[in-house]
mmCIF file of the C-alpha atoms, coordinates in Angstrom:
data_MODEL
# 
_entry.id   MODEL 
# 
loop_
_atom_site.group_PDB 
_atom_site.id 
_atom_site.type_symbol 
_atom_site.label_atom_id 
_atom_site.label_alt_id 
_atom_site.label_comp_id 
_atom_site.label_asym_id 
_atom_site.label_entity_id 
_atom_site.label_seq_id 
_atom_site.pdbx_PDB_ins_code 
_atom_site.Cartn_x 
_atom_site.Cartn_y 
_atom_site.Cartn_z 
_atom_site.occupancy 
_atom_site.B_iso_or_equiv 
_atom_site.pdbx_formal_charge 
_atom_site.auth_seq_id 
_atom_site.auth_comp_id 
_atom_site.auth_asym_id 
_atom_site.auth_atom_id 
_atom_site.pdbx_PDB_model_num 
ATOM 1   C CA . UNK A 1 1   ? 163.121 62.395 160.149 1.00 0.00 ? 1   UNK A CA 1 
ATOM 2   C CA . UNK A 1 2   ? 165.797 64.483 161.803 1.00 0.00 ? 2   UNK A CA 1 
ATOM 3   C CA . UNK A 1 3   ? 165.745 62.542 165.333 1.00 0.00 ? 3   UNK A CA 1 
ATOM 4   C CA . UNK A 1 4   ? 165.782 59.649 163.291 1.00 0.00 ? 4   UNK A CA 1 
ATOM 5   C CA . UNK A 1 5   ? 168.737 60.534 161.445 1.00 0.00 ? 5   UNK A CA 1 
ATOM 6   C CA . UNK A 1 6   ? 170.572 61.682 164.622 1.00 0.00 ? 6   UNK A CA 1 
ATOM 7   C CA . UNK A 1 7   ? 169.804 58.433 166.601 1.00 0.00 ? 7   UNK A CA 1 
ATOM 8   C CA . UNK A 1 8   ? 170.976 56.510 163.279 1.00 0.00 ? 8   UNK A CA 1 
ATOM 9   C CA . UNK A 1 9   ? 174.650 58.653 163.725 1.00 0.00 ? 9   UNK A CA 1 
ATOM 10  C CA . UNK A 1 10  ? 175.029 57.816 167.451 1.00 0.00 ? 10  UNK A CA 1 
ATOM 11  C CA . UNK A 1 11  ? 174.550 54.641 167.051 1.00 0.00 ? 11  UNK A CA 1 
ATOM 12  C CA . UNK A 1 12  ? 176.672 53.784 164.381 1.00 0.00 ? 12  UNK A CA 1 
ATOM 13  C CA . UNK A 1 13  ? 179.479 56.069 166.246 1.00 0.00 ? 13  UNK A CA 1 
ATOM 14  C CA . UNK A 1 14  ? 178.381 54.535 168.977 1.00 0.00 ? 14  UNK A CA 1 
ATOM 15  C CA . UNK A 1 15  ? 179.100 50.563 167.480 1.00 0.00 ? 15  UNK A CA 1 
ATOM 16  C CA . UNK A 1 16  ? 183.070 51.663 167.057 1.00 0.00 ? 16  UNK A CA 1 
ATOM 17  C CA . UNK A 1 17  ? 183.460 52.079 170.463 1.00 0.00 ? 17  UNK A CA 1 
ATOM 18  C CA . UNK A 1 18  ? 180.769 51.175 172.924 1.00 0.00 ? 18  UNK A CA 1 
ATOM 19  C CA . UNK A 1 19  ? 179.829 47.624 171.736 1.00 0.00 ? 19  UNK A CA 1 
ATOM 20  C CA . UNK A 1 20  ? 183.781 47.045 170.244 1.00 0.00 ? 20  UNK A CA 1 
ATOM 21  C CA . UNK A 1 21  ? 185.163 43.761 172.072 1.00 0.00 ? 21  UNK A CA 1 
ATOM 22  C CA . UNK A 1 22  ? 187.122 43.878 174.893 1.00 0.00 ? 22  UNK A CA 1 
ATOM 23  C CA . UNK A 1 23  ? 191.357 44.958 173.898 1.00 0.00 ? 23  UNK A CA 1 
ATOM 24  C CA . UNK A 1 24  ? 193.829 41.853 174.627 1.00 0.00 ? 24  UNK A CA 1 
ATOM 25  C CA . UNK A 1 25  ? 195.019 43.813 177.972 1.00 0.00 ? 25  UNK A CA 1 
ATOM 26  C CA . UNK A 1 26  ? 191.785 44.063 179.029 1.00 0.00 ? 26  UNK A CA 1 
ATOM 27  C CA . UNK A 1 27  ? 190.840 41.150 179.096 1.00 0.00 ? 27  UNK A CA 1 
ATOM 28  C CA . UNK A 1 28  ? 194.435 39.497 180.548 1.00 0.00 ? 28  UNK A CA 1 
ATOM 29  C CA . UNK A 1 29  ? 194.088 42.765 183.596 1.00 0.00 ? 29  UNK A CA 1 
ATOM 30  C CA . UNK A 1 30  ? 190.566 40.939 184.129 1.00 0.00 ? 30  UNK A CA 1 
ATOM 31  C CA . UNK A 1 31  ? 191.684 37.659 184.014 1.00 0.00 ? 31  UNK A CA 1 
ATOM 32  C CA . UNK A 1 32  ? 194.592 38.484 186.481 1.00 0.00 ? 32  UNK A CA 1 
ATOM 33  C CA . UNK A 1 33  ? 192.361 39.745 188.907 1.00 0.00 ? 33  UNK A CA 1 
ATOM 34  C CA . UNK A 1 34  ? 189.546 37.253 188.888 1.00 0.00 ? 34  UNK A CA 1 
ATOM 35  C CA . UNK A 1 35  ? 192.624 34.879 189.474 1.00 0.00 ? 35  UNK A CA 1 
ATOM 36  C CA . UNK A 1 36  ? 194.129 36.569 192.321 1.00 0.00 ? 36  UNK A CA 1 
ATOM 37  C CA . UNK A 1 37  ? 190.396 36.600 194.006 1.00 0.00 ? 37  UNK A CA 1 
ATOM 38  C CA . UNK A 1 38  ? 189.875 33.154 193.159 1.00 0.00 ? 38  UNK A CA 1 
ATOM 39  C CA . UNK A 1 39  ? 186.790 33.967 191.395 1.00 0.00 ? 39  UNK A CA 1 
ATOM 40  C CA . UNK A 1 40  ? 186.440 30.818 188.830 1.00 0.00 ? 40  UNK A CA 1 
ATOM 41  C CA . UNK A 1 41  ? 183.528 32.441 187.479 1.00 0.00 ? 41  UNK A CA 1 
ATOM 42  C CA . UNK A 1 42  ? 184.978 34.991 186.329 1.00 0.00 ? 42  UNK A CA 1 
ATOM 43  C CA . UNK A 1 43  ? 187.739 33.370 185.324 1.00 0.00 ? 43  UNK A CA 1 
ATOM 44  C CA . UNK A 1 44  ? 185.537 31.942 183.247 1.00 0.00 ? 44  UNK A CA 1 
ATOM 45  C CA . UNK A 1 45  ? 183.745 34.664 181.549 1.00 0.00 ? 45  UNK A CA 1 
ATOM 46  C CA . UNK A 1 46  ? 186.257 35.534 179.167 1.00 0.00 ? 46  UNK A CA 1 
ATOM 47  C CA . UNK A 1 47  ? 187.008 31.960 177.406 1.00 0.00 ? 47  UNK A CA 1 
ATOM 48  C CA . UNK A 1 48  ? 184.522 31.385 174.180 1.00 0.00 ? 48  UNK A CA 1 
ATOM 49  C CA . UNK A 1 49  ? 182.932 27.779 174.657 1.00 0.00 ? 49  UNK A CA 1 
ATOM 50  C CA . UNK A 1 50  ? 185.593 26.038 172.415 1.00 0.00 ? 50  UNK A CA 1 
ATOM 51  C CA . UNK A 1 51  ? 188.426 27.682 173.718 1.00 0.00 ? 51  UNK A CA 1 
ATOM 52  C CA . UNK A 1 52  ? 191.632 25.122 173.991 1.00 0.00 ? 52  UNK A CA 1 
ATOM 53  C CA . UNK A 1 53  ? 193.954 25.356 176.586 1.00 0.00 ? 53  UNK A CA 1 
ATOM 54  C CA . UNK A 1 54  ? 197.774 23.364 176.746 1.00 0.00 ? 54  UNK A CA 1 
ATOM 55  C CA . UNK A 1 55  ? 198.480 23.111 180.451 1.00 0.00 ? 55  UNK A CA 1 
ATOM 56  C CA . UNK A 1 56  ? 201.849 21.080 181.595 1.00 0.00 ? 56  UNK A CA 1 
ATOM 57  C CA . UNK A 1 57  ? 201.113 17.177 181.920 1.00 0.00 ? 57  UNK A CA 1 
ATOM 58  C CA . UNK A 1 58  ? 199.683 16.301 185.089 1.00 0.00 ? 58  UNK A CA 1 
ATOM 59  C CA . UNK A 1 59  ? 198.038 19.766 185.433 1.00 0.00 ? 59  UNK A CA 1 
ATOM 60  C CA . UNK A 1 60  ? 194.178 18.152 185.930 1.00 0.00 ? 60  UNK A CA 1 
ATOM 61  C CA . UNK A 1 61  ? 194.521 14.286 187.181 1.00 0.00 ? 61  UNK A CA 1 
ATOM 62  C CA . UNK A 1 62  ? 193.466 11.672 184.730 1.00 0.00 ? 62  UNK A CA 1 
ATOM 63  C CA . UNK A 1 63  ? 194.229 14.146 181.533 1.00 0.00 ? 63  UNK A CA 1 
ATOM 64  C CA . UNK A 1 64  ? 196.254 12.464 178.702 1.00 0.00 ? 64  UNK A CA 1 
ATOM 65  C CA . UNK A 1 65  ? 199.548 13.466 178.323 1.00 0.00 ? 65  UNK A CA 1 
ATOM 66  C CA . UNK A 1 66  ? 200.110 15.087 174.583 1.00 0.00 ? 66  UNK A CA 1 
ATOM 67  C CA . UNK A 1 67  ? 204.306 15.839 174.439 1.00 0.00 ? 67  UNK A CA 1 
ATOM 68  C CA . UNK A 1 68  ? 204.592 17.105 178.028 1.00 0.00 ? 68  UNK A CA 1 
ATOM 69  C CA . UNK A 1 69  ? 201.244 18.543 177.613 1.00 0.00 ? 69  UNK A CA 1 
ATOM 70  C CA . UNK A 1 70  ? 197.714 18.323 178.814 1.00 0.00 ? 70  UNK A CA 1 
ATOM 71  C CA . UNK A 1 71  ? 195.225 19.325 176.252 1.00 0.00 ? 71  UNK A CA 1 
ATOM 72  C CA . UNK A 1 72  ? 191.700 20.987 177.402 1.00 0.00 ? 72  UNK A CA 1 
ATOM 73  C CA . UNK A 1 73  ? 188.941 21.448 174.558 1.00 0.00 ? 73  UNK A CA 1 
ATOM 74  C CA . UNK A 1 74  ? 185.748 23.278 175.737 1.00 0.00 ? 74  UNK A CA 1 
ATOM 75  C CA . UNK A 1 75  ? 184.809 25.930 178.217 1.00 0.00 ? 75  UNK A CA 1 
ATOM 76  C CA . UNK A 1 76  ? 183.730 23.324 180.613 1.00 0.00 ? 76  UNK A CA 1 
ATOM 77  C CA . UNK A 1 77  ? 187.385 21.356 180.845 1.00 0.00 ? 77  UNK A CA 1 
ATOM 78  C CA . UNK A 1 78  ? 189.429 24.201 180.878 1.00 0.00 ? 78  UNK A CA 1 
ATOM 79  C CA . UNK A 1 79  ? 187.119 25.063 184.062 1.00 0.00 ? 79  UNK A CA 1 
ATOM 80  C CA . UNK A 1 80  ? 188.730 22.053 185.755 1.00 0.00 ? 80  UNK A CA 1 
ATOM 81  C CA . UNK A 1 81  ? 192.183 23.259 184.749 1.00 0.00 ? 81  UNK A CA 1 
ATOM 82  C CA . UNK A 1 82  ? 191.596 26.997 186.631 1.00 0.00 ? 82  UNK A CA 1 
ATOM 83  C CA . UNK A 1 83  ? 189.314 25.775 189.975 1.00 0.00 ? 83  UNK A CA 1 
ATOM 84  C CA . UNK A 1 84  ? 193.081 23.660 190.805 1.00 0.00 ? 84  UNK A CA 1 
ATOM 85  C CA . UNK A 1 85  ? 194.578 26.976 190.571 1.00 0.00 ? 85  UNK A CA 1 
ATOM 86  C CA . UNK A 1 86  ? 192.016 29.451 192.099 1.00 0.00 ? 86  UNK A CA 1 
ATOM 87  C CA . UNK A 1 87  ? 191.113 26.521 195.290 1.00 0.00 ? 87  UNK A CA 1 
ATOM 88  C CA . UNK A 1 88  ? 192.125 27.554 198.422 1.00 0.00 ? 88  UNK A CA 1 
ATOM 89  C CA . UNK A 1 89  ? 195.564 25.291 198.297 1.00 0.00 ? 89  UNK A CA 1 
ATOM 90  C CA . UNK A 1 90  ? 196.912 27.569 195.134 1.00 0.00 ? 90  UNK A CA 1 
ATOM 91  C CA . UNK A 1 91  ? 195.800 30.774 195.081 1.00 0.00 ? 91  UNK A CA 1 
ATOM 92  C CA . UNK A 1 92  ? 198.336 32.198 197.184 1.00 0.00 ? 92  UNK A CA 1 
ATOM 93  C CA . UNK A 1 93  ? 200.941 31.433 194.667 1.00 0.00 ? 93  UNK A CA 1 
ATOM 94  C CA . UNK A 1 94  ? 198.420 33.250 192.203 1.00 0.00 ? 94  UNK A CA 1 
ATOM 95  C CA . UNK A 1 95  ? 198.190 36.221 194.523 1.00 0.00 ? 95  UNK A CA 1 
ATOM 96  C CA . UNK A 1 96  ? 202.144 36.624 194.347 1.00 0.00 ? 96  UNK A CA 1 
ATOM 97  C CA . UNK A 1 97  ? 201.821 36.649 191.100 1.00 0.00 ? 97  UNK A CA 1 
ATOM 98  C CA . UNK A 1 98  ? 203.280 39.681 188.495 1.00 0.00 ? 98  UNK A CA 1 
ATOM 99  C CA . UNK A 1 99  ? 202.367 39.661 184.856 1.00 0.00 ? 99  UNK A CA 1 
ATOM 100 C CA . UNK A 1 100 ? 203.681 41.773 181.454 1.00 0.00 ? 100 UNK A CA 1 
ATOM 101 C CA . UNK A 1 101 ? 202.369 41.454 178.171 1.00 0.00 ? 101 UNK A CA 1 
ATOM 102 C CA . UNK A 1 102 ? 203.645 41.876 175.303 1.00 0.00 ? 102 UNK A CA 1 
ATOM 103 C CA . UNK A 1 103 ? 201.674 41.371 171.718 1.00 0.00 ? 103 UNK A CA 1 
ATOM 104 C CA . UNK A 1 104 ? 202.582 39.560 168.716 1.00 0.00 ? 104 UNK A CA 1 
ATOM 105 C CA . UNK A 1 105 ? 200.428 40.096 166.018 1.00 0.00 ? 105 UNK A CA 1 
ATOM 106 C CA . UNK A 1 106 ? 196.674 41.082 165.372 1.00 0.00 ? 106 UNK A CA 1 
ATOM 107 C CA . UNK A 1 107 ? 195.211 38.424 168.140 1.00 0.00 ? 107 UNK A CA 1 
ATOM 108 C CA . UNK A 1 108 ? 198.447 37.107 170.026 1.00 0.00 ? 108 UNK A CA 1 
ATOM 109 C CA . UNK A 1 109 ? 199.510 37.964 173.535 1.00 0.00 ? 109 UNK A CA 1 
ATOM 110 C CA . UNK A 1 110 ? 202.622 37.097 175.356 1.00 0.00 ? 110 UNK A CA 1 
ATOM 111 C CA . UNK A 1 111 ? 201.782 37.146 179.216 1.00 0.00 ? 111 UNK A CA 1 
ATOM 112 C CA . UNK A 1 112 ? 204.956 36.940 180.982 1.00 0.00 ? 112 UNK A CA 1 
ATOM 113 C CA . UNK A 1 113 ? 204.859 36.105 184.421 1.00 0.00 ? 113 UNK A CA 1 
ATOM 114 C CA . UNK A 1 114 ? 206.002 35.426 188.104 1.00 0.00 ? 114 UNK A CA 1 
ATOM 115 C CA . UNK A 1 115 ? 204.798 33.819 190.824 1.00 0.00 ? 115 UNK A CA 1 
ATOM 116 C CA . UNK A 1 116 ? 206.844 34.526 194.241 1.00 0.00 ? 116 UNK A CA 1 
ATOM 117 C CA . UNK A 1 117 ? 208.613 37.152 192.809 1.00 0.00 ? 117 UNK A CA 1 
ATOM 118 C CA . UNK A 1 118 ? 212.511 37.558 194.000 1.00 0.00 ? 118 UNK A CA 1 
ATOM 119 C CA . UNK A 1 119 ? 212.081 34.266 196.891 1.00 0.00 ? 119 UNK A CA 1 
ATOM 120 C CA . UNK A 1 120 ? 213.575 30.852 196.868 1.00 0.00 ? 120 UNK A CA 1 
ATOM 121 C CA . UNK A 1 121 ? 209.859 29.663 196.185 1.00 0.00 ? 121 UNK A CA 1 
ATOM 122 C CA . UNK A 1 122 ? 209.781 31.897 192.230 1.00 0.00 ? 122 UNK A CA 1 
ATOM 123 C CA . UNK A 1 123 ? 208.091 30.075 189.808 1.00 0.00 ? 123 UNK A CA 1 
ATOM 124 C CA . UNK A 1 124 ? 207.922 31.670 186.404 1.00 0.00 ? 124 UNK A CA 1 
ATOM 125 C CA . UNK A 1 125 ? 206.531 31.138 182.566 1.00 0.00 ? 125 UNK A CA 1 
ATOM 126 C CA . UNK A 1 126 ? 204.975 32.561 179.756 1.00 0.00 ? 126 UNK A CA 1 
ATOM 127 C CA . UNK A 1 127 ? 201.337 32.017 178.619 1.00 0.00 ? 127 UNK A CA 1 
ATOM 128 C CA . UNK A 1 128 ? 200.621 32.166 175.113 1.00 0.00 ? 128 UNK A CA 1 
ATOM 129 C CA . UNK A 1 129 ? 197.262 33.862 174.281 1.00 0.00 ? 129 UNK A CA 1 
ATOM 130 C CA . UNK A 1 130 ? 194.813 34.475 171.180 1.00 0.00 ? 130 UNK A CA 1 
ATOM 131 C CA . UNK A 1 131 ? 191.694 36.339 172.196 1.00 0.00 ? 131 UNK A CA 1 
ATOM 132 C CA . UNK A 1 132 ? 189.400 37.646 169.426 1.00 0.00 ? 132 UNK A CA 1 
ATOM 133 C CA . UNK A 1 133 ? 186.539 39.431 169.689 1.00 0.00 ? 133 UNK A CA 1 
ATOM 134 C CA . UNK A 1 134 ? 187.127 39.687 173.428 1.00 0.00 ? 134 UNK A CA 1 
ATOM 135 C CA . UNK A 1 135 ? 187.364 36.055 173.802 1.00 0.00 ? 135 UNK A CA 1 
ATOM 136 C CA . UNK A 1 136 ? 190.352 34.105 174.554 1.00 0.00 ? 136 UNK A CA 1 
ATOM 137 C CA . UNK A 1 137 ? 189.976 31.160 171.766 1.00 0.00 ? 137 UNK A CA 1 
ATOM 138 C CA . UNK A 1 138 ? 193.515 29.134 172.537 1.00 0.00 ? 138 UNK A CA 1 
ATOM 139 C CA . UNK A 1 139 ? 195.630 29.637 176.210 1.00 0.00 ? 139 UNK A CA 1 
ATOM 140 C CA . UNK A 1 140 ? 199.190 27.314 176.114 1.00 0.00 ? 140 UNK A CA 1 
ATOM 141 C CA . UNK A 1 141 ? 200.389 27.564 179.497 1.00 0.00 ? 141 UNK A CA 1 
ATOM 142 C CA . UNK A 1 142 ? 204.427 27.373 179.858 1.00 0.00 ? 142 UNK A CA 1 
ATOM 143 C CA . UNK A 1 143 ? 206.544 27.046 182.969 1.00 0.00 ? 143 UNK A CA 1 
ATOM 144 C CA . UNK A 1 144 ? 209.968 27.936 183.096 1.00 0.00 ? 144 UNK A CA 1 
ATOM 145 C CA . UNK A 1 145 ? 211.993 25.041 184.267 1.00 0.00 ? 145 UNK A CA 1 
ATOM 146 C CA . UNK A 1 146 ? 213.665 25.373 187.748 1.00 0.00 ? 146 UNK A CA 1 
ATOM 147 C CA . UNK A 1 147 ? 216.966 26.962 188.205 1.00 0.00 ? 147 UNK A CA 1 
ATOM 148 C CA . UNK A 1 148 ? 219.380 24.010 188.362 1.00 0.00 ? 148 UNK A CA 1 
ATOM 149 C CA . UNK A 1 149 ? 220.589 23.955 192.578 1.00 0.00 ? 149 UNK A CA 1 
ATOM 150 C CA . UNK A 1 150 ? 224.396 24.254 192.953 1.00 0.00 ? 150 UNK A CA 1 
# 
């Protein structure tokens, strides 16, 4: 009775930490890094199957364009949306790329970031995030518009 009371303990001390979802930073940090190696796997991993992603129009060819926006419902369209950016063509803009966060709210990350830091080629935006349970459920993807040329 006394193991079994002890094994009960651990576990349940054990559910708090061990088998607690994945923190917001955690899962961007992974994200990052599957992006810079171009790993659309794991890329992957961390969006739950009806996860919706806004992506700039013209993002994925032959999307609808929804107020400037393309719209991706489902794990498997929002794939299309990330092997354009992890293919051999983009990912070094990915690799250049420098990322903050900073959270709003109980679920809702701000990932600021870079790509081409401090050249004439900088490209920068903010993604929007809300991950629960270790699972990104809704991505919006905005680009800062270009420095106006003098």
């Amino acid at each position: 009775m006394r193991t079994l009371m002890t094994a009960a303990i651990a576990l349940s001390l054990m559910t708090g930490s061990a088998f607690a979802a994945d923190s917001a930073k955690v899962v961007l940090d992974r994200h990052v890094v599957a992006m810079k190696a171009g790993n659309l796997d794991a890329v992957m991993a961390d969006y739950a199957d009806n996860a919706l992603l806004l992506a700039p129009a013209g993002a994925v060819a032959g999307l609808k364009d929804y107020a400037g926006l393309n719209v991706l419902e489902g794990k498997a369209n929002i794939r299309k949306f990330f092997a354009i950016l992890t293919n051999k063509e983009n990912n070094p803009a990915v690799k250049s790329m420098t990322a903050t966060y900073e959270t709003k709210g109980a679920d809702t990350t701000l990932m600021h970031w870079k790509q081409w830091p401090g050249t004439a080629k900088e490209v920068s935006g903010t993604d929007i995030w809300v991950i629960r349970d270790g699972k990104v459920i809704t991505q919006a993807v905005l680009v800062n518009p270009a420095p106006a040329k003098k």
